[in-house]
XYZ file of N, CA and C in Angstrom:
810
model
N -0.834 75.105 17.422
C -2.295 74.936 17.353
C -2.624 73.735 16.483
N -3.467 72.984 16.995
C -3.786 71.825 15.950
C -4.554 72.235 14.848
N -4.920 70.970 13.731
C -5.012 71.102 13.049
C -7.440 71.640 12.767
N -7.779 70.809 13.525
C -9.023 70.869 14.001
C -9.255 72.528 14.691
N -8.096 72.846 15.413
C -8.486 74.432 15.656
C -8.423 75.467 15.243
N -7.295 74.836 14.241
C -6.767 75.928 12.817
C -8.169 75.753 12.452
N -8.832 75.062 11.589
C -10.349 74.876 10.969
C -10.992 75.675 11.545
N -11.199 75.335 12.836
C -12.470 75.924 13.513
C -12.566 77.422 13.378
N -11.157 77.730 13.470
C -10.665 79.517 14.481
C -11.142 80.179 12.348
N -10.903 79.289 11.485
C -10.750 80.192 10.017
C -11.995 80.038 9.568
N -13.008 78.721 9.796
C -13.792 78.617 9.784
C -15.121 79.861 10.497
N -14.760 80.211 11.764
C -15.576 81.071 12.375
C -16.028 82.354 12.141
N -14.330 83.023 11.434
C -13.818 84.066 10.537
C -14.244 84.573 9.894
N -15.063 83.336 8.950
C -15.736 83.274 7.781
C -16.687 84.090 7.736
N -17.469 83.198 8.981
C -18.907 83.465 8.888
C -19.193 84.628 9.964
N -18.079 85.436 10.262
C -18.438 86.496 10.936
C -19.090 85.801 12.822
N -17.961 84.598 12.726
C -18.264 84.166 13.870
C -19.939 83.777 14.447
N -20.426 83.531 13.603
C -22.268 83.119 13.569
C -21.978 81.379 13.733
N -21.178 80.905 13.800
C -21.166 79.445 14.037
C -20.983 79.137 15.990
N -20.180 79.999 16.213
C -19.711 79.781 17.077
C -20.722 80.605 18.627
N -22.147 81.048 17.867
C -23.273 81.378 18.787
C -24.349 80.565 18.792
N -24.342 79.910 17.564
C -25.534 78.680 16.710
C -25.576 77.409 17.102
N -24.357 76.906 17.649
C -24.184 75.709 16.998
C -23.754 74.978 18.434
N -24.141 76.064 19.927
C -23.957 75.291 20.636
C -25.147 74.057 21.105
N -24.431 73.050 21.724
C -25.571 71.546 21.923
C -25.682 70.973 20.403
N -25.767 71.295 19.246
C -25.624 71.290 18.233
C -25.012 70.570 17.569
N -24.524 70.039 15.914
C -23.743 69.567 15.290
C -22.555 70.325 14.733
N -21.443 70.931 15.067
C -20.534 71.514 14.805
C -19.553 71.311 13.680
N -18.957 72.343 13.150
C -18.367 71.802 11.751
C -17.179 71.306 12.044
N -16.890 71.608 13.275
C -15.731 70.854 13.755
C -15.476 69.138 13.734
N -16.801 68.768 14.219
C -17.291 67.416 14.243
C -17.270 66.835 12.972
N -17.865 67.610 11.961
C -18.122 67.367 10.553
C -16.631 67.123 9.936
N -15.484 67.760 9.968
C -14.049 67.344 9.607
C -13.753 66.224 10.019
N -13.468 66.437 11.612
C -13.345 64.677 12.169
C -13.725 64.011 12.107
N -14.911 63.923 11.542
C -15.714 62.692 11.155
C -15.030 62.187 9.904
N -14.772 63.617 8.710
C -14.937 63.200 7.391
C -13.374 62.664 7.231
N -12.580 62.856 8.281
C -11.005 62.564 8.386
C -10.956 60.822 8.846
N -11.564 60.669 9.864
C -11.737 59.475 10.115
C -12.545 58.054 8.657
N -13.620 59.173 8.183
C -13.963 58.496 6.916
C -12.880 57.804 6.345
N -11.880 58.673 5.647
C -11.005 58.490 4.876
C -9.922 57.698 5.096
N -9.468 57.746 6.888
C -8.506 56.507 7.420
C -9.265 55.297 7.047
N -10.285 55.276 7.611
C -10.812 53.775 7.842
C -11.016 53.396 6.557
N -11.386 53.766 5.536
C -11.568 53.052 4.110
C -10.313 53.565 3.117
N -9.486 53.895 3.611
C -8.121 54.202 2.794
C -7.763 52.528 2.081
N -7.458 52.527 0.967
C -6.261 51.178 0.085
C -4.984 51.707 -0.428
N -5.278 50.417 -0.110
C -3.284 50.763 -0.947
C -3.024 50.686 -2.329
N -2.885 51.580 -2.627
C -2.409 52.032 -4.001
C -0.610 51.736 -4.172
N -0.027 51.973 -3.795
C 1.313 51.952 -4.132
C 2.216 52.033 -2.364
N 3.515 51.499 -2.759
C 4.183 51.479 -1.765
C 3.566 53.163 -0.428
N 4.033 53.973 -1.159
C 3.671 55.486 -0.565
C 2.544 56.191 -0.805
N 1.473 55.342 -1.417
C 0.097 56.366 -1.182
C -1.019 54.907 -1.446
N -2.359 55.709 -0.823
C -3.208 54.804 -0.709
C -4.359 55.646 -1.146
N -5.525 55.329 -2.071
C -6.367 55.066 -2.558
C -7.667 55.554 -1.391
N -8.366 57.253 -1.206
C -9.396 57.636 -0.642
C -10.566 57.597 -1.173
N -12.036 57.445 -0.846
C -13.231 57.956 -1.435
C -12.959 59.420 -1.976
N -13.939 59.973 -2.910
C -13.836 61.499 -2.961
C -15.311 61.901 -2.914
N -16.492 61.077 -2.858
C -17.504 61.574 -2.557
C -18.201 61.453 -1.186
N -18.951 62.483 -0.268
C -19.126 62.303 0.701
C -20.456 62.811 0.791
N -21.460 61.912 1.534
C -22.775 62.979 2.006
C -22.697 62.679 3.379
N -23.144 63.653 3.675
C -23.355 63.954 5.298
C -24.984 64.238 6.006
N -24.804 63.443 6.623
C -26.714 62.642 7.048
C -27.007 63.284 8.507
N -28.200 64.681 8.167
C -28.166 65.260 9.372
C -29.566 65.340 9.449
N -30.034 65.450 10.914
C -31.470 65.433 11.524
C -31.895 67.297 11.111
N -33.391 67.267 11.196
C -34.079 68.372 10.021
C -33.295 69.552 11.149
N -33.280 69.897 12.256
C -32.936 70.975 12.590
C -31.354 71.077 12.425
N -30.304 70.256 12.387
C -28.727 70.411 11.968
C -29.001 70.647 10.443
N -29.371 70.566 9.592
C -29.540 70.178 8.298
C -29.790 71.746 7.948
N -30.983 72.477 8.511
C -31.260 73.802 7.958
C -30.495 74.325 8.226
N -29.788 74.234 9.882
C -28.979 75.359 10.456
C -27.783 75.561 9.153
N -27.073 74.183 9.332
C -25.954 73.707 8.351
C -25.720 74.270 6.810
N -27.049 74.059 6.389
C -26.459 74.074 4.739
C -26.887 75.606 4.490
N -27.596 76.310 5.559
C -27.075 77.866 5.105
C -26.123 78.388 4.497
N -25.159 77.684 5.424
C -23.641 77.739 5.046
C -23.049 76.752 4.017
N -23.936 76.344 3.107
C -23.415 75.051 2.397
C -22.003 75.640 1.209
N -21.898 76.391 1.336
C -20.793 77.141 0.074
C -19.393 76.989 0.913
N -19.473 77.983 1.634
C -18.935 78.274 2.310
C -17.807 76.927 3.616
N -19.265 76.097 4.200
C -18.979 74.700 4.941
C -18.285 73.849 4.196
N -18.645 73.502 2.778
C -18.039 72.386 2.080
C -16.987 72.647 1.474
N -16.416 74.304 1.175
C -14.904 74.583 0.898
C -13.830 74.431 1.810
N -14.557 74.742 3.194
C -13.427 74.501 3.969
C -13.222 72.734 4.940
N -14.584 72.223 4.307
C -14.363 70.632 5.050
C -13.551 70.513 3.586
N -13.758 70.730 2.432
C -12.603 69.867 1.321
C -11.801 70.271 1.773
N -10.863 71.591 2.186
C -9.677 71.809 2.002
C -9.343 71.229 3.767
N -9.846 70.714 4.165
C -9.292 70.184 5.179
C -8.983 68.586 5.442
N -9.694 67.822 4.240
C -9.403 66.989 4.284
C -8.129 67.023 2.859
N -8.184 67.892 2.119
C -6.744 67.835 1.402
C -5.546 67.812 2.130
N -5.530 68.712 3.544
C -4.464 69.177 3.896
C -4.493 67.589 4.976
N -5.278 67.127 5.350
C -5.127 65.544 6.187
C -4.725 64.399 5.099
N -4.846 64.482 3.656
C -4.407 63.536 2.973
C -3.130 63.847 2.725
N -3.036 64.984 2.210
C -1.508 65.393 1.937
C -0.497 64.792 3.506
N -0.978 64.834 4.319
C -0.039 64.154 5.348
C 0.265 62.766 5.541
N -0.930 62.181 5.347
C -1.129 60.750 5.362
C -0.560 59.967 3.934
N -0.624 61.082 2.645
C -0.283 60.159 2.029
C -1.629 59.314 1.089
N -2.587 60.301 0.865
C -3.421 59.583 0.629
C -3.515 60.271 -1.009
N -4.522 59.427 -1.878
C -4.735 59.684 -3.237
C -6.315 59.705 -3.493
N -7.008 61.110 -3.740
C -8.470 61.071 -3.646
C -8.583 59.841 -5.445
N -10.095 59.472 -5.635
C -10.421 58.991 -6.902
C -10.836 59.827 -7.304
N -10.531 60.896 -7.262
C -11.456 62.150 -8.093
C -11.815 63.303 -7.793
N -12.453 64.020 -7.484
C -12.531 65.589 -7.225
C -13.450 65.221 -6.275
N -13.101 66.191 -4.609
C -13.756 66.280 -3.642
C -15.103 66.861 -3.909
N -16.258 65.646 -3.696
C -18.079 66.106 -3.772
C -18.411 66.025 -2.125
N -18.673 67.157 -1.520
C -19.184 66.914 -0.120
C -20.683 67.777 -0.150
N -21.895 66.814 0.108
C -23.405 67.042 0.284
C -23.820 66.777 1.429
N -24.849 67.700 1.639
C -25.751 67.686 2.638
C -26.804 67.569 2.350
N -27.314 66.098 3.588
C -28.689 65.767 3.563
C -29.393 65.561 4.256
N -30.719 66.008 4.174
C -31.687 65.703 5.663
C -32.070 64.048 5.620
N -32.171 63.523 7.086
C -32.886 62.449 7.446
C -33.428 62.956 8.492
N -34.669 62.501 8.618
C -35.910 62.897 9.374
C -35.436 61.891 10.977
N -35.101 60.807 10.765
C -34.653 59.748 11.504
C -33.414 60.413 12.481
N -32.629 60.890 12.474
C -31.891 61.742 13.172
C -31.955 62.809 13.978
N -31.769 62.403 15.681
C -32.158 63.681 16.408
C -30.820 65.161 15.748
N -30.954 65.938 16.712
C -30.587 66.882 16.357
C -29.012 66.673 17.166
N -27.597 66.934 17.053
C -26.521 66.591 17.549
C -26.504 65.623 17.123
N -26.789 64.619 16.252
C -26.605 63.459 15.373
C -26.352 63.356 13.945
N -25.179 62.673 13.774
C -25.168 62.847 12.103
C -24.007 61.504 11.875
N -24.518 61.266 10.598
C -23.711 59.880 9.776
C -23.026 60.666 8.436
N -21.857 59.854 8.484
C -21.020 60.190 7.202
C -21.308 58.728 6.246
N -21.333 59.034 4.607
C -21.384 57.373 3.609
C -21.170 58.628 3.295
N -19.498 57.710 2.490
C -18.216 57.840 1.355
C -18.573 56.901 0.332
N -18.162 57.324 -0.720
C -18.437 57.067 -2.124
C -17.291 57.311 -2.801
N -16.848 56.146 -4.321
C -15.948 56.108 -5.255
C -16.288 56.970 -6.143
N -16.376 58.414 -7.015
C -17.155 58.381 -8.247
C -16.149 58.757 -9.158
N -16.125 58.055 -10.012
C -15.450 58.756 -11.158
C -16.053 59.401 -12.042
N -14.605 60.293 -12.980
C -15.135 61.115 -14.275
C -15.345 60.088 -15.722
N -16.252 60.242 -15.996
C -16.698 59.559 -16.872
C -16.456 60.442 -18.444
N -15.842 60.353 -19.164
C -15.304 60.558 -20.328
C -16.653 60.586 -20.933
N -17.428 61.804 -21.900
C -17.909 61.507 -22.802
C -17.430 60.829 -24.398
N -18.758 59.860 -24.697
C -18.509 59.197 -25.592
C -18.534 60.120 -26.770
N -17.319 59.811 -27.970
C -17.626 60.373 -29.354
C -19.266 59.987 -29.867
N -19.074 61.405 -30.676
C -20.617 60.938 -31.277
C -20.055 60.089 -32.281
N -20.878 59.103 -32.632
C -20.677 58.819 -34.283
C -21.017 59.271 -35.551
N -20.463 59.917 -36.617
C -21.179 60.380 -38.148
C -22.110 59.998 -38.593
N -22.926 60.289 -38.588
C -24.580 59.628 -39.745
C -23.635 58.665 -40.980
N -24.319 58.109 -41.384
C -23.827 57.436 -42.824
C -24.242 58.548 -43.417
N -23.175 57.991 -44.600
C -23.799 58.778 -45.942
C -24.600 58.172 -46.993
N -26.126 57.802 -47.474
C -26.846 56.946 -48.026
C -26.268 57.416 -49.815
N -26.221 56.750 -50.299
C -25.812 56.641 -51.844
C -27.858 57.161 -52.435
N -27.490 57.699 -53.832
C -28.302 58.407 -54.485
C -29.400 57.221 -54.810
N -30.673 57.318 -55.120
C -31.055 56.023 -55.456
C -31.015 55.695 -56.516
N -30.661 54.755 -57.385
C -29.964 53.900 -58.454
C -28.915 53.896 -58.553
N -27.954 54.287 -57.815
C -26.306 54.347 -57.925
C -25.907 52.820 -57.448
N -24.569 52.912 -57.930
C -24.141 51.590 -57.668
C -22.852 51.879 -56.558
N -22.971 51.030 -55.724
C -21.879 50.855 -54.572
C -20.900 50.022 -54.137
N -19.484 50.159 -54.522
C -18.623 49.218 -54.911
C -17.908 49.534 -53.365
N -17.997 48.498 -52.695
C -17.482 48.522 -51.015
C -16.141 47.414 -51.493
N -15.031 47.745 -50.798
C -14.073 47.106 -50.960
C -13.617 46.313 -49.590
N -12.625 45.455 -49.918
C -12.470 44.586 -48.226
C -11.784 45.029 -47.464
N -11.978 45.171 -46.426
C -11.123 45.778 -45.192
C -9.812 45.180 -45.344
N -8.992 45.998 -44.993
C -7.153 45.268 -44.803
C -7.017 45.273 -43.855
N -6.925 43.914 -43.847
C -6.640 43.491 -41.738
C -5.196 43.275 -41.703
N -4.441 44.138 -41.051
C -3.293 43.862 -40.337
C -2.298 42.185 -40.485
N -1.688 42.007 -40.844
C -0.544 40.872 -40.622
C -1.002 40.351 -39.062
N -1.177 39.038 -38.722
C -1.305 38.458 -37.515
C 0.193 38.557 -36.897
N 0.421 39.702 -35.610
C 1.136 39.297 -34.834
C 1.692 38.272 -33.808
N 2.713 38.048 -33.132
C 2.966 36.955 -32.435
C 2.227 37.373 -31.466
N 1.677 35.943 -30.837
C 0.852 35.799 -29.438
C 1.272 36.791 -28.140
N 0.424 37.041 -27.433
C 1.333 38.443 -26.441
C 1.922 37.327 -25.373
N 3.439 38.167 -25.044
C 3.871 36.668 -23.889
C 3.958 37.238 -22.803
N 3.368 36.150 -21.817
C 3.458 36.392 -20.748
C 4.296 36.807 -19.532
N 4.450 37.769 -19.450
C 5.588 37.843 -18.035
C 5.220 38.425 -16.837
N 6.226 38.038 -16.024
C 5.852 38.507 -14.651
C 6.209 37.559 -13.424
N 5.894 38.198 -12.270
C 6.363 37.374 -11.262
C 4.570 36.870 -10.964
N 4.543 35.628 -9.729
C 3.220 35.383 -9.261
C 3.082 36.518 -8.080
N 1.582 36.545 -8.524
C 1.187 37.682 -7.432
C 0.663 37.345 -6.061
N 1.464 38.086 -4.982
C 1.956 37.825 -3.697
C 0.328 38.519 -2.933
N -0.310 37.806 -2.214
C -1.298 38.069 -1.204
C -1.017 38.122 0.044
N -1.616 39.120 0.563
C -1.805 38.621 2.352
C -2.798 38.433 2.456
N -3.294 37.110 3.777
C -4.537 36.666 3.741
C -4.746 37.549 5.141
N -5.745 38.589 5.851
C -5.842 39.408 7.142
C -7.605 38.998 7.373
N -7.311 38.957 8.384
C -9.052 38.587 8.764
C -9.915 37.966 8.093
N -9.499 37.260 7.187
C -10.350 36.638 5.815
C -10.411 37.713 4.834
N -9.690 38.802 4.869
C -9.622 39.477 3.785
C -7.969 39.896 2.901
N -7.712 39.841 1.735
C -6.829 39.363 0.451
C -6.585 40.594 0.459
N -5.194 40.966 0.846
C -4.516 42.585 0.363
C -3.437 41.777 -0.851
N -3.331 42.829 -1.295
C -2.379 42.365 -3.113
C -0.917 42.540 -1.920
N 0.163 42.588 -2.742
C 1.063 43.159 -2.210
C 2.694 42.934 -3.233
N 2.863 44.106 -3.737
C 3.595 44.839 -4.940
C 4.723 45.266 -4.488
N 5.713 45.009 -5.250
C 7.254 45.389 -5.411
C 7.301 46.781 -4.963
N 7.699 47.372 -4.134
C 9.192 46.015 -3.442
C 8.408 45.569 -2.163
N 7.524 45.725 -1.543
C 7.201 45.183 -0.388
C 5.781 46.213 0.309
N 5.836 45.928 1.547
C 4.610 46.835 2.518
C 5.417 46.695 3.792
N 4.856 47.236 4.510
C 4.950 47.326 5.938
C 3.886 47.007 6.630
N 4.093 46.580 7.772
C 2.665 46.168 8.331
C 3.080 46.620 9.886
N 1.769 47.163 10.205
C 2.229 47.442 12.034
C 0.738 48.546 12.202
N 1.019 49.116 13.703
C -0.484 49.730 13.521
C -0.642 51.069 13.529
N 0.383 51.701 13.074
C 0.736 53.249 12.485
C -0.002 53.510 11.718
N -0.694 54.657 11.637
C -0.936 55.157 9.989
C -0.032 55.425 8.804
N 1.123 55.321 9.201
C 2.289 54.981 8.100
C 2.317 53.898 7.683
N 1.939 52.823 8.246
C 2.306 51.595 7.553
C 1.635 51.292 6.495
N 1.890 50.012 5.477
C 1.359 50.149 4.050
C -0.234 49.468 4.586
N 0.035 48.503 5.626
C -1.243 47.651 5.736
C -1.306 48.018 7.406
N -2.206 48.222 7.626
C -2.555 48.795 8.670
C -3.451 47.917 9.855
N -3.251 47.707 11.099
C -3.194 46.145 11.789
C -3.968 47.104 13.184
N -4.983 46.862 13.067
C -5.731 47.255 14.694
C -5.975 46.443 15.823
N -4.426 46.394 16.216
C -4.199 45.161 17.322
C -3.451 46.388 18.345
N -3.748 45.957 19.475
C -3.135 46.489 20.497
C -1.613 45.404 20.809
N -1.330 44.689 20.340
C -0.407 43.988 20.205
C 0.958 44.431 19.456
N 0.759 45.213 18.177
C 1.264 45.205 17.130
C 1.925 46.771 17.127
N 3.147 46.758 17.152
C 3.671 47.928 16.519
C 3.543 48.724 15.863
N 4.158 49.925 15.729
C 3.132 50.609 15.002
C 4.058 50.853 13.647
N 5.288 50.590 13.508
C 6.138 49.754 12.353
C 6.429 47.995 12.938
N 5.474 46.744 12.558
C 5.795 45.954 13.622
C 6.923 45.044 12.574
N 6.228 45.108 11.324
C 6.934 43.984 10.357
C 6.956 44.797 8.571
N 7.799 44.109 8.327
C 7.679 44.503 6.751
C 8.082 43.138 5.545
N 6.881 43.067 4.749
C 7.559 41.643 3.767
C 8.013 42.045 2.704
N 8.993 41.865 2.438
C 10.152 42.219 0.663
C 9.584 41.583 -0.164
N 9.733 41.858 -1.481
C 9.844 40.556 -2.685
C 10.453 40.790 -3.374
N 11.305 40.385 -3.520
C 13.107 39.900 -4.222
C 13.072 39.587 -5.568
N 13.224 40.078 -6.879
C 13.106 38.569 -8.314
C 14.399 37.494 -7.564
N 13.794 36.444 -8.523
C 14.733 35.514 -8.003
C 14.044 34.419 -9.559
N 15.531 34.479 -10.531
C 15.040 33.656 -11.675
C 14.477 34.445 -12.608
N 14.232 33.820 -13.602
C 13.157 34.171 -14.475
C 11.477 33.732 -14.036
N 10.689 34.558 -13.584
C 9.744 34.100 -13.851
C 9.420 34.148 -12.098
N 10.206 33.963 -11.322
C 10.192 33.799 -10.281
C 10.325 34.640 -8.650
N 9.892 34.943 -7.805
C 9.889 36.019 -6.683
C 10.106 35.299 -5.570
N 10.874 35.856 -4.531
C 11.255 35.317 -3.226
C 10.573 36.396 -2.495
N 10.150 35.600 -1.065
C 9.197 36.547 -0.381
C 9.799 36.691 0.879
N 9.954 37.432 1.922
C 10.639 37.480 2.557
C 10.135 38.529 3.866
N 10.162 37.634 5.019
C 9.671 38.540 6.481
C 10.782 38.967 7.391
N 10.819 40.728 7.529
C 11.799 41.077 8.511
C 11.106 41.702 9.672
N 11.373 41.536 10.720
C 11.041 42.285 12.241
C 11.410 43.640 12.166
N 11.029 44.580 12.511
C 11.340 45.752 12.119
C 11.789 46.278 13.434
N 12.130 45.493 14.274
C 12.627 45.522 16.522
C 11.280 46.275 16.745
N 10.124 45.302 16.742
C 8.916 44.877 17.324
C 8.742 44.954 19.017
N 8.257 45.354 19.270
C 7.839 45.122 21.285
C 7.708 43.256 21.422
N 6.832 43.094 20.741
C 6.537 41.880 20.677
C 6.859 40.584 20.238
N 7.792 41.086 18.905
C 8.158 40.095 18.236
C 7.301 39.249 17.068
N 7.910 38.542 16.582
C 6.961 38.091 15.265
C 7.328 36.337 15.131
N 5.599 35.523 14.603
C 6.014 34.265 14.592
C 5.416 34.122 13.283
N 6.854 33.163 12.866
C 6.370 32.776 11.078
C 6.247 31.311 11.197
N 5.236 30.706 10.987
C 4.559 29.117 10.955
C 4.967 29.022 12.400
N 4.827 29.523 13.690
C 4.540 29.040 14.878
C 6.104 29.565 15.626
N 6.782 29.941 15.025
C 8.225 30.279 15.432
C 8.858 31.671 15.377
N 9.481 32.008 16.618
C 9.712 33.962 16.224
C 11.016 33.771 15.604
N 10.767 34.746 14.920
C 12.073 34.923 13.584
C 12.536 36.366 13.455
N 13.338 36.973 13.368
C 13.728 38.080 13.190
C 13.814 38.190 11.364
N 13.768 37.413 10.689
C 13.805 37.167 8.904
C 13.544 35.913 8.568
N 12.511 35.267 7.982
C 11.991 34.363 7.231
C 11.744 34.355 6.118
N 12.228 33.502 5.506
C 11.525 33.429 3.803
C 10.269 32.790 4.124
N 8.743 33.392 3.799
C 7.747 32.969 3.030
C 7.639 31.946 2.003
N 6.619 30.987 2.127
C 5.944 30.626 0.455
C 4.561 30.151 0.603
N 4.477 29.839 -0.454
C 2.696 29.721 -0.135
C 2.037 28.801 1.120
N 0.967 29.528 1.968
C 0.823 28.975 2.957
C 1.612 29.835 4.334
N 2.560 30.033 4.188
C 3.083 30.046 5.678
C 2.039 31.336 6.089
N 2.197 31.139 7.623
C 1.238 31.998 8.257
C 2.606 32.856 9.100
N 2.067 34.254 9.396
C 2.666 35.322 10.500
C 1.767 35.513 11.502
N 2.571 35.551 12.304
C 1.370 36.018 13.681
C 2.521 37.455 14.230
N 1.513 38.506 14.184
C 1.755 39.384 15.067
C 0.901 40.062 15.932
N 1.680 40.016 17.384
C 0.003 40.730 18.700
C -0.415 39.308 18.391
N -1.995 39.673 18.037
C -3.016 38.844 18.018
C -3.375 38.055 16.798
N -2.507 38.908 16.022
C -3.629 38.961 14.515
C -2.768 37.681 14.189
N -3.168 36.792 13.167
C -2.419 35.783 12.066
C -2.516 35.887 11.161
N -1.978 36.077 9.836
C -1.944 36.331 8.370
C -1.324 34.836 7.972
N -1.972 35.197 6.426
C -1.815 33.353 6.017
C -0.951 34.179 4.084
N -0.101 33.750 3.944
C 0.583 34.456 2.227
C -0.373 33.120 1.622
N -0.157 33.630 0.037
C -1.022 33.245 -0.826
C -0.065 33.594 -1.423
N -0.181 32.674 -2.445
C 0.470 33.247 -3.934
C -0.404 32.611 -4.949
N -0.902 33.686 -5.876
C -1.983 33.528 -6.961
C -1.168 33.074 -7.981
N -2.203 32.723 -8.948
C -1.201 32.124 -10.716
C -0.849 33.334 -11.733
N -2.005 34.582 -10.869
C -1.788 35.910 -11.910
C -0.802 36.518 -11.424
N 0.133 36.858 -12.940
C 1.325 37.418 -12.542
C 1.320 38.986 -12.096
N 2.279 39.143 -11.654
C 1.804 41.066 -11.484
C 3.195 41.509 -12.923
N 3.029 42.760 -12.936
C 3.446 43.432 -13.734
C 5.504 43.187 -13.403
N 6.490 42.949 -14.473
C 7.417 43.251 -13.526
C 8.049 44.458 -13.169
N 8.681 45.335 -12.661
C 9.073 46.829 -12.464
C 9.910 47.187 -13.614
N 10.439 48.454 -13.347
C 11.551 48.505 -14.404
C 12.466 47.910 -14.069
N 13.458 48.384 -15.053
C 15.135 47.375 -14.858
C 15.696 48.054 -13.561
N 15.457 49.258 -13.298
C 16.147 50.449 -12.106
C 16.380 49.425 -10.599
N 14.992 48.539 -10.794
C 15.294 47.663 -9.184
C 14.120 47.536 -9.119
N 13.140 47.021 -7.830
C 12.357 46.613 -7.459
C 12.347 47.912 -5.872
């Protein structure tokens, strides 16, 4: 059984099966998952080789008659759309920013069987310490303040690191961190390529230390349908450097290499 019917069938359960007499022609909570699943692909980042970076706040934009029917159930609806998009991240690999907020809201502008999802970053915000009142001295007392002891000047902080490796994609700058990404048009891959061209593992770029101070960049074919061209030529492995372009399918990517260094890994490897 999929995963959308598992929902639906535990979902229905719930409510003593009152969804599943209500809600025909209707906006269904079924719809409401897939929507909020799709949210989360399409604005997923990459955080690290194996996980990527989700919204965790969500409102959900429904016309006045989905809206009343809906948030009857608002307790109840929004425990089981979170835990369904936990159990779709946990597969994918994804990392919420924070604790799942899912709201419901009316727009008047919306027929009825119509509804918009807007995802949101929010974080927890740390309250600030209070600060102590002063303590005011008696009046005529005398107040002998002494000089602060400032610390010994340490040595300057030094710089290390390798230069930090870009991909240039549609006019838009993905970072790209030790040891490498994958690129193709899987939802596994690190960078994710919506070409009908492109594999769905099509390519993957390494970065090697090489020196002090220094990173080698490096393009392998991952046995592509299509194949891969680095500065105009198919290559099964190319070294990169700044400038060279990849073409895979359709798409062309242009590397960059910035002056800011990235962090270097541990000693264990890259």
């Amino acid at each position: 059984m999929r995963p959308l019917q598992r929902f639906e069938r535990r979902l229905e359960g719930i409510v003593s099966g009152v969804f599943a007499r209500a809600f025909k022609g209707d906006v269904e909570p079924i719809e409401l998952a897939a929507a909020l699943k799709r949210e989360i692909d399409n604005t997923a980042r990459i955080l690290s080789r194996d996980r990527r970076l989700v919204p965790n706040h969500f409102t959900i934009e429904l016309g006045p008659g989905d809206f009343e029917r809906l948030n009857a159930y608002g307790r109840t609806l929004n425990h089981e759309l979170a835990n369904e998009l936990r159990d779709h991240a946990d597969i994918q690999r994804y990392t919420f920013s924070g604790p799942i907020e899912i709201e419901l809201t009316q727009q008047d502008d919306l027929p009825t069987g119509k509804f918009r999802v807007v995802s949101a970053t929010v974080g927890n915000q740390r309250p600030q310490p209070r600060q102590p009142a002063p303590i005011l001295p008696d009046e005529g007392a005398t107040v002998l303040q002494s000089a602060p002891v400032q610390p010994p000047p340490g040595p300057p902080p030094v710089r290390r690191g390798h230069p930090q490796v870009m991909l240039e994609v549609n006019g838009r700058r993905r970072p790209i961190n030790p040891p490498g990404v994958v690129l193709g048009r899987g939802t596994d891959a690190d960078i994710q390529i919506n070409d009908p061209g492109v594999s769905r593992r099509h390519a993957e770029i390494r970065l090697m230390p090489e020196g002090p101070g220094g990173v080698r960049v490096v393009l392998v074919d991952l046995g592509s349908t299509n194949g891969t061209l680095v500065n105009g030529r198919r290559s099964a492995e190319a070294e990169l450097t700044d400038g060279s372009t990849v073409r895979i399918g359709n798409t062309t990517m242009t590397l960059r290499l910035a002056d800011e260094p990235i962090a270097q890994p541990p000693s264990s490897g890259w």
